[in-house]
PDB file of C-alpha atoms in Angstrom:
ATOM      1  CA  UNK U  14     -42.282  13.854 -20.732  1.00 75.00           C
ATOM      2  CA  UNK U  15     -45.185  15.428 -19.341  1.00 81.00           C
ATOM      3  CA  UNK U  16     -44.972  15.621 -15.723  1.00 84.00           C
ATOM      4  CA  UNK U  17     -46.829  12.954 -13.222  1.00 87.00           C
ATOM      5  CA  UNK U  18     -49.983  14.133 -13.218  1.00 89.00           C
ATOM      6  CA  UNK U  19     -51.483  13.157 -16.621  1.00 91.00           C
ATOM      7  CA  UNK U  20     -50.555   9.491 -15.466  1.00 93.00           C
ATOM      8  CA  UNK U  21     -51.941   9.924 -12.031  1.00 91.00           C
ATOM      9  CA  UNK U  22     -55.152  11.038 -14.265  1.00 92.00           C
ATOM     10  CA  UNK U  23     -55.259   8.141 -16.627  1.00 94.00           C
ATOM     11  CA  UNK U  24     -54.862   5.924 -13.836  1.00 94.00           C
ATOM     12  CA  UNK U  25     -57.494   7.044 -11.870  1.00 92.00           C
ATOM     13  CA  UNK U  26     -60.071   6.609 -14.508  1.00 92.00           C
ATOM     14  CA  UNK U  27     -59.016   3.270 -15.439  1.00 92.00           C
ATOM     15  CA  UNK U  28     -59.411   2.500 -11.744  1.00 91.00           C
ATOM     16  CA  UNK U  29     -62.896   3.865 -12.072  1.00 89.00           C
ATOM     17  CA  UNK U  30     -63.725   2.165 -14.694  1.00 88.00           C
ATOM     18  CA  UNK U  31     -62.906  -1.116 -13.545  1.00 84.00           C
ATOM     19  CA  UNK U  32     -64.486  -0.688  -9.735  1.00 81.00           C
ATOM     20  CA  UNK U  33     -67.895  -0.392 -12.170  1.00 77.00           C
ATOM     21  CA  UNK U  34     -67.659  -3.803 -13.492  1.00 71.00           C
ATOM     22  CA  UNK U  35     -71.691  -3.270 -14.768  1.00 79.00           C
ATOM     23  CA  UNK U  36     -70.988  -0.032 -15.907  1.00 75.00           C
ATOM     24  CA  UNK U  37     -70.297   0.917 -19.349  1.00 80.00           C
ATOM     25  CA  UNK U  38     -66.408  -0.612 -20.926  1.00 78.00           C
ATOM     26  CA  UNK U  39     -65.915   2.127 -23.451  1.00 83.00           C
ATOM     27  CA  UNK U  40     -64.554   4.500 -20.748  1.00 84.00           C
ATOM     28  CA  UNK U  41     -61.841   2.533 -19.678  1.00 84.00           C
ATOM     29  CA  UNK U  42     -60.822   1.317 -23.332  1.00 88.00           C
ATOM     30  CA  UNK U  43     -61.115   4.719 -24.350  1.00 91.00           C
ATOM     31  CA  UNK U  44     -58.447   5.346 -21.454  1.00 91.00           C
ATOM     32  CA  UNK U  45     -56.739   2.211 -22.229  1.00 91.00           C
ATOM     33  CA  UNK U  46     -56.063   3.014 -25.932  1.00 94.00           C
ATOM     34  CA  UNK U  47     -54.587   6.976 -25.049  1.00 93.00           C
ATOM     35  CA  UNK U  48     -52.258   5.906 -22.661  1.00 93.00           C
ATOM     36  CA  UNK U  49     -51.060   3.368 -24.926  1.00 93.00           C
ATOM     37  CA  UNK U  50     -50.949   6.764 -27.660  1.00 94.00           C
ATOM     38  CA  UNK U  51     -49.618   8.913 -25.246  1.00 93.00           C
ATOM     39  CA  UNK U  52     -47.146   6.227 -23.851  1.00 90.00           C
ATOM     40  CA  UNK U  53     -44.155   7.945 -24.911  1.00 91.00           C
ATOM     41  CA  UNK U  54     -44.872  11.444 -23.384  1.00 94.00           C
ATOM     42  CA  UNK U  55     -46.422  10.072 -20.081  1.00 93.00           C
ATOM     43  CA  UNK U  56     -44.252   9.813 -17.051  1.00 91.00           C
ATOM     44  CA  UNK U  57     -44.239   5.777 -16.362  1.00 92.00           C
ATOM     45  CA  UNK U  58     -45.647   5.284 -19.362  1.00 92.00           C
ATOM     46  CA  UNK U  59     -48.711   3.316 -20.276  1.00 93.00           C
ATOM     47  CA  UNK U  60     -47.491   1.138 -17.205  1.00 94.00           C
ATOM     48  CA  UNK U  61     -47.372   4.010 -14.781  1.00 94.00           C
ATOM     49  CA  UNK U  62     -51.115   4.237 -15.944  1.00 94.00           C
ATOM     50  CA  UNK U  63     -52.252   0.833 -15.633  1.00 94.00           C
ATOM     51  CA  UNK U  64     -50.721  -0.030 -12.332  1.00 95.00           C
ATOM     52  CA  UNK U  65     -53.446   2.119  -9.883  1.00 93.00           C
ATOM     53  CA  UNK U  66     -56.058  -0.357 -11.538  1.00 92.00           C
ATOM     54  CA  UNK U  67     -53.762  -3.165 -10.800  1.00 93.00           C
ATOM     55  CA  UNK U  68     -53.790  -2.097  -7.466  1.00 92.00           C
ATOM     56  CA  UNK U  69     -57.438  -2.065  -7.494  1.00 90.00           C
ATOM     57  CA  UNK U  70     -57.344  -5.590  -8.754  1.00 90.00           C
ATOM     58  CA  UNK U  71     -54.941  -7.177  -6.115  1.00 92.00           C
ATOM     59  CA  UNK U  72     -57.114  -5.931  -3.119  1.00 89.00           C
ATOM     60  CA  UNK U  73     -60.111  -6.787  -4.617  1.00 87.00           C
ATOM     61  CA  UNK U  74     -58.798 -10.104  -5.904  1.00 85.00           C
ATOM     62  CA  UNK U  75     -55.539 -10.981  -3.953  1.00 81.00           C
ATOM     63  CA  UNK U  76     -55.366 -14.544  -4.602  1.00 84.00           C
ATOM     64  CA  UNK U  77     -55.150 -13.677  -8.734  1.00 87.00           C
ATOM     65  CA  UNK U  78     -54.068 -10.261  -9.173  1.00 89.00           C
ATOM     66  CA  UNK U  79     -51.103  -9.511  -6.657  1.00 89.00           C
ATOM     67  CA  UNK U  80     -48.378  -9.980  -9.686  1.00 92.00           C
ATOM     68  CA  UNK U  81     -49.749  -7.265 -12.057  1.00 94.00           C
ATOM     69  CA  UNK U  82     -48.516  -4.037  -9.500  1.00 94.00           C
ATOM     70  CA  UNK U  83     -45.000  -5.017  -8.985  1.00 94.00           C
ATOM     71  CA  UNK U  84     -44.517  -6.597 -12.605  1.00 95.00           C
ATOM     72  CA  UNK U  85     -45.969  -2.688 -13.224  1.00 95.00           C
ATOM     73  CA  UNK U  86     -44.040  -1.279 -11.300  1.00 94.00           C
ATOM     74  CA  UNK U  87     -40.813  -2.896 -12.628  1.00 93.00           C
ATOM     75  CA  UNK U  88     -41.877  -2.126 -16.480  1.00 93.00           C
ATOM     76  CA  UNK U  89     -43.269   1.894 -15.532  1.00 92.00           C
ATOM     77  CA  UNK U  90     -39.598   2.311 -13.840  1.00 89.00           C
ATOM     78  CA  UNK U  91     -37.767   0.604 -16.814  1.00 88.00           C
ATOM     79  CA  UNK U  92     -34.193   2.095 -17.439  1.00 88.00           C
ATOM     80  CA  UNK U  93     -31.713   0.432 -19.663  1.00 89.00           C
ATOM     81  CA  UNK U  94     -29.011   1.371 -18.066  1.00 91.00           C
ATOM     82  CA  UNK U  95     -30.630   0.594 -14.449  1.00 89.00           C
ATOM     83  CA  UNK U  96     -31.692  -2.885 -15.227  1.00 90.00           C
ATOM     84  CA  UNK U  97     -28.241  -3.466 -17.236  1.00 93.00           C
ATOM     85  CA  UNK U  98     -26.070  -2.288 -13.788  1.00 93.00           C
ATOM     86  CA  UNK U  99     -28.298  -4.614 -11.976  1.00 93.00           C
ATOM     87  CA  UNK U 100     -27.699  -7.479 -14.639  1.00 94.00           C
ATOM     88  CA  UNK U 101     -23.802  -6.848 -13.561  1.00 95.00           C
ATOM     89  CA  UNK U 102     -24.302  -6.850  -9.950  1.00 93.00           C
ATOM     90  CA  UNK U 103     -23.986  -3.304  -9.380  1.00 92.00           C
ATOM     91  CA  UNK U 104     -25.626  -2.915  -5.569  1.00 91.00           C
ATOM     92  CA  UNK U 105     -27.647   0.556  -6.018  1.00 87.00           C
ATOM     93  CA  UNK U 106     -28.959  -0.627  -9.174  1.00 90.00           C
ATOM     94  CA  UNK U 107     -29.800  -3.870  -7.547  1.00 93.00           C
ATOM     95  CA  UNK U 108     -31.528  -2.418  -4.504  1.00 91.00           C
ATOM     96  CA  UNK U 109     -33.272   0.251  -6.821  1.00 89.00           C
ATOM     97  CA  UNK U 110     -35.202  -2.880  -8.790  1.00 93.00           C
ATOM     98  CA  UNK U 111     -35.798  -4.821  -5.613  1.00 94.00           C
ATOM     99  CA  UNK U 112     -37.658  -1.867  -3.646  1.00 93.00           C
ATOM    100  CA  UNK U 113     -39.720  -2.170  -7.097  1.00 92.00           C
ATOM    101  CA  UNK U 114     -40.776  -5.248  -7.063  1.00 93.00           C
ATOM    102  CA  UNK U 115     -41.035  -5.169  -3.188  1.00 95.00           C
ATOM    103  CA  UNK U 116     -42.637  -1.728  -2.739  1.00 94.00           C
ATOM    104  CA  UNK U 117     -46.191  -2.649  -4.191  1.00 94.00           C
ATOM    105  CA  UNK U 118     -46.214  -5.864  -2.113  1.00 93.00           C
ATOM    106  CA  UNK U 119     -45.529  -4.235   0.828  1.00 92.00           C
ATOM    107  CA  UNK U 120     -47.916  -1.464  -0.016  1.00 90.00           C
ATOM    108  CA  UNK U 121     -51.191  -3.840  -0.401  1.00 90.00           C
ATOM    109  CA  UNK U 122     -49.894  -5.869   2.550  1.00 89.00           C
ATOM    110  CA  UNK U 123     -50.034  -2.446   4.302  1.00 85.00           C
ATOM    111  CA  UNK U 124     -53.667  -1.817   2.992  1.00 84.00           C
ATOM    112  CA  UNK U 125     -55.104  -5.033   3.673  1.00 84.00           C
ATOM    113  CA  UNK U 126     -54.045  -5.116   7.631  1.00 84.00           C
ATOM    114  CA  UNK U 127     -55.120  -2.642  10.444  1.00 82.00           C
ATOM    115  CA  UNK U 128     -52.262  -0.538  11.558  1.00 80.00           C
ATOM    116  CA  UNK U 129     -51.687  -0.627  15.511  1.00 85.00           C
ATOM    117  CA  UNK U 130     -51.232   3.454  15.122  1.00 85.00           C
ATOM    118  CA  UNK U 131     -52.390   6.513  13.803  1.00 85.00           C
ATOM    119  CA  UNK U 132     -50.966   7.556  10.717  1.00 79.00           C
ATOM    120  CA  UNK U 133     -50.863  11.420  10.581  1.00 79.00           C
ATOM    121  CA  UNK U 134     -52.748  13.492   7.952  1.00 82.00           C
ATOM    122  CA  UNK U 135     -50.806  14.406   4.810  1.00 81.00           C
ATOM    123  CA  UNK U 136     -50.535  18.360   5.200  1.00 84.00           C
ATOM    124  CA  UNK U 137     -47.578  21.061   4.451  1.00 84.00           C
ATOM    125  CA  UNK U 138     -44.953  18.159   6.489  1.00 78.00           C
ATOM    126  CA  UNK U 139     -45.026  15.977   3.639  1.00 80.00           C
ATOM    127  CA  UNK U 140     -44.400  18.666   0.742  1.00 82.00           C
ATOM    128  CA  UNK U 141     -40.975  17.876   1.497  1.00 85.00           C
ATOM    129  CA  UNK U 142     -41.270  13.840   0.943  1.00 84.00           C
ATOM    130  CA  UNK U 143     -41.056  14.190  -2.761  1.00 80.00           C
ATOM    131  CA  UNK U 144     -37.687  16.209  -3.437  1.00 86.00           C
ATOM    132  CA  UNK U 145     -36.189  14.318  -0.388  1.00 90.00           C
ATOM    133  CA  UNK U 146     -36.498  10.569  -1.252  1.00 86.00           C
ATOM    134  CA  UNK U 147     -34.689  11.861  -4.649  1.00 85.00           C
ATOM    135  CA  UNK U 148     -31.764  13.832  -2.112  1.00 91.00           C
ATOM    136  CA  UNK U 149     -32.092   9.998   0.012  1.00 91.00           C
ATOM    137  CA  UNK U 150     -31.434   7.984  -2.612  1.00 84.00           C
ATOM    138  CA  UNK U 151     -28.790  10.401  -4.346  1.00 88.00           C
ATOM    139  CA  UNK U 152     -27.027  10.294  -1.197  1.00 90.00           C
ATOM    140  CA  UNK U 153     -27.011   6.705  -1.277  1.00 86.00           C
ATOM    141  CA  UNK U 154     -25.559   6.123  -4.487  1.00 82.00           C
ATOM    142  CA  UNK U 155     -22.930   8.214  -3.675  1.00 87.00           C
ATOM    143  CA  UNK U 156     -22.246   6.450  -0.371  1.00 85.00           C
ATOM    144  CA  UNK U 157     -22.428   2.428  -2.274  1.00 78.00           C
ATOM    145  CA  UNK U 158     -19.670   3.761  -4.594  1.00 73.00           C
TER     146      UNK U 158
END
């Protein structure tokens, strides 16, 4: 697959597209219809695409929308093997398609309430975030078996 940043792309200008409800459709069908082309090479998948303009839906419309990021979520992280270990009971696996379901929730819920602090500005410190939720959750795995 291609790497994350032709989804974050795709998603973005679906997001776009839909904040402009007057504006023009064709954009966001044209996006719409190559995601669903490009579904197999894009990391997430046409899901990983659609869910920043689910996201843009639940804030806008929370009383309607809030299922469409973590349903999402759970399809653009879809892993046969994940989902059947969690079908079995298997604890990672389990915990891996909780967080999810949970993580968008908790995400908009985040969003749509004032923090009581400031949250510091993403510089050089987070570089490291990326490589070392996969070395967290690694470690983790290893630990739960």
């Amino acid at each position: 697959t291609l790497n994350i940043l032709p989804t974050l792309a795709l998603g973005l200008l679906l997001a776009h597209a839909l904040e402009r409800p007057r504006g023009p459709r064709w954009p966001g069908l044209g996006v719409l219809l190559l995601a669903l082309l490009a579904h197999p090479w894009l990391m997430f998948g046409a899901a990983g695409v659609l869910l920043p303009a689910a996201f843009v839906q639940a804030l806008r419309r929370p009383r309607y929308a809030w299922p469409w990021p973590p349903l999402l979520c759970l399809l653009a992280n879809y892993w046969p093997p994940l989902y059947g270990d969690a079908w079995r009971g298997d604890v990672f696996a389990l915990a891996v398609v909780a967080a999810c379901a949970l993580a968008p929730l908790v995400g908009i819920s985040l969003l749509r309430r004032p923090l009581g602090f400031a949250v510091a500005p993403v510089r050089r410190w987070a570089y490291g975030f990326y490589p070392g939720h996969f070395l967290a959750l690694t470690m983790l795995r290893e630990y739960l078996r």
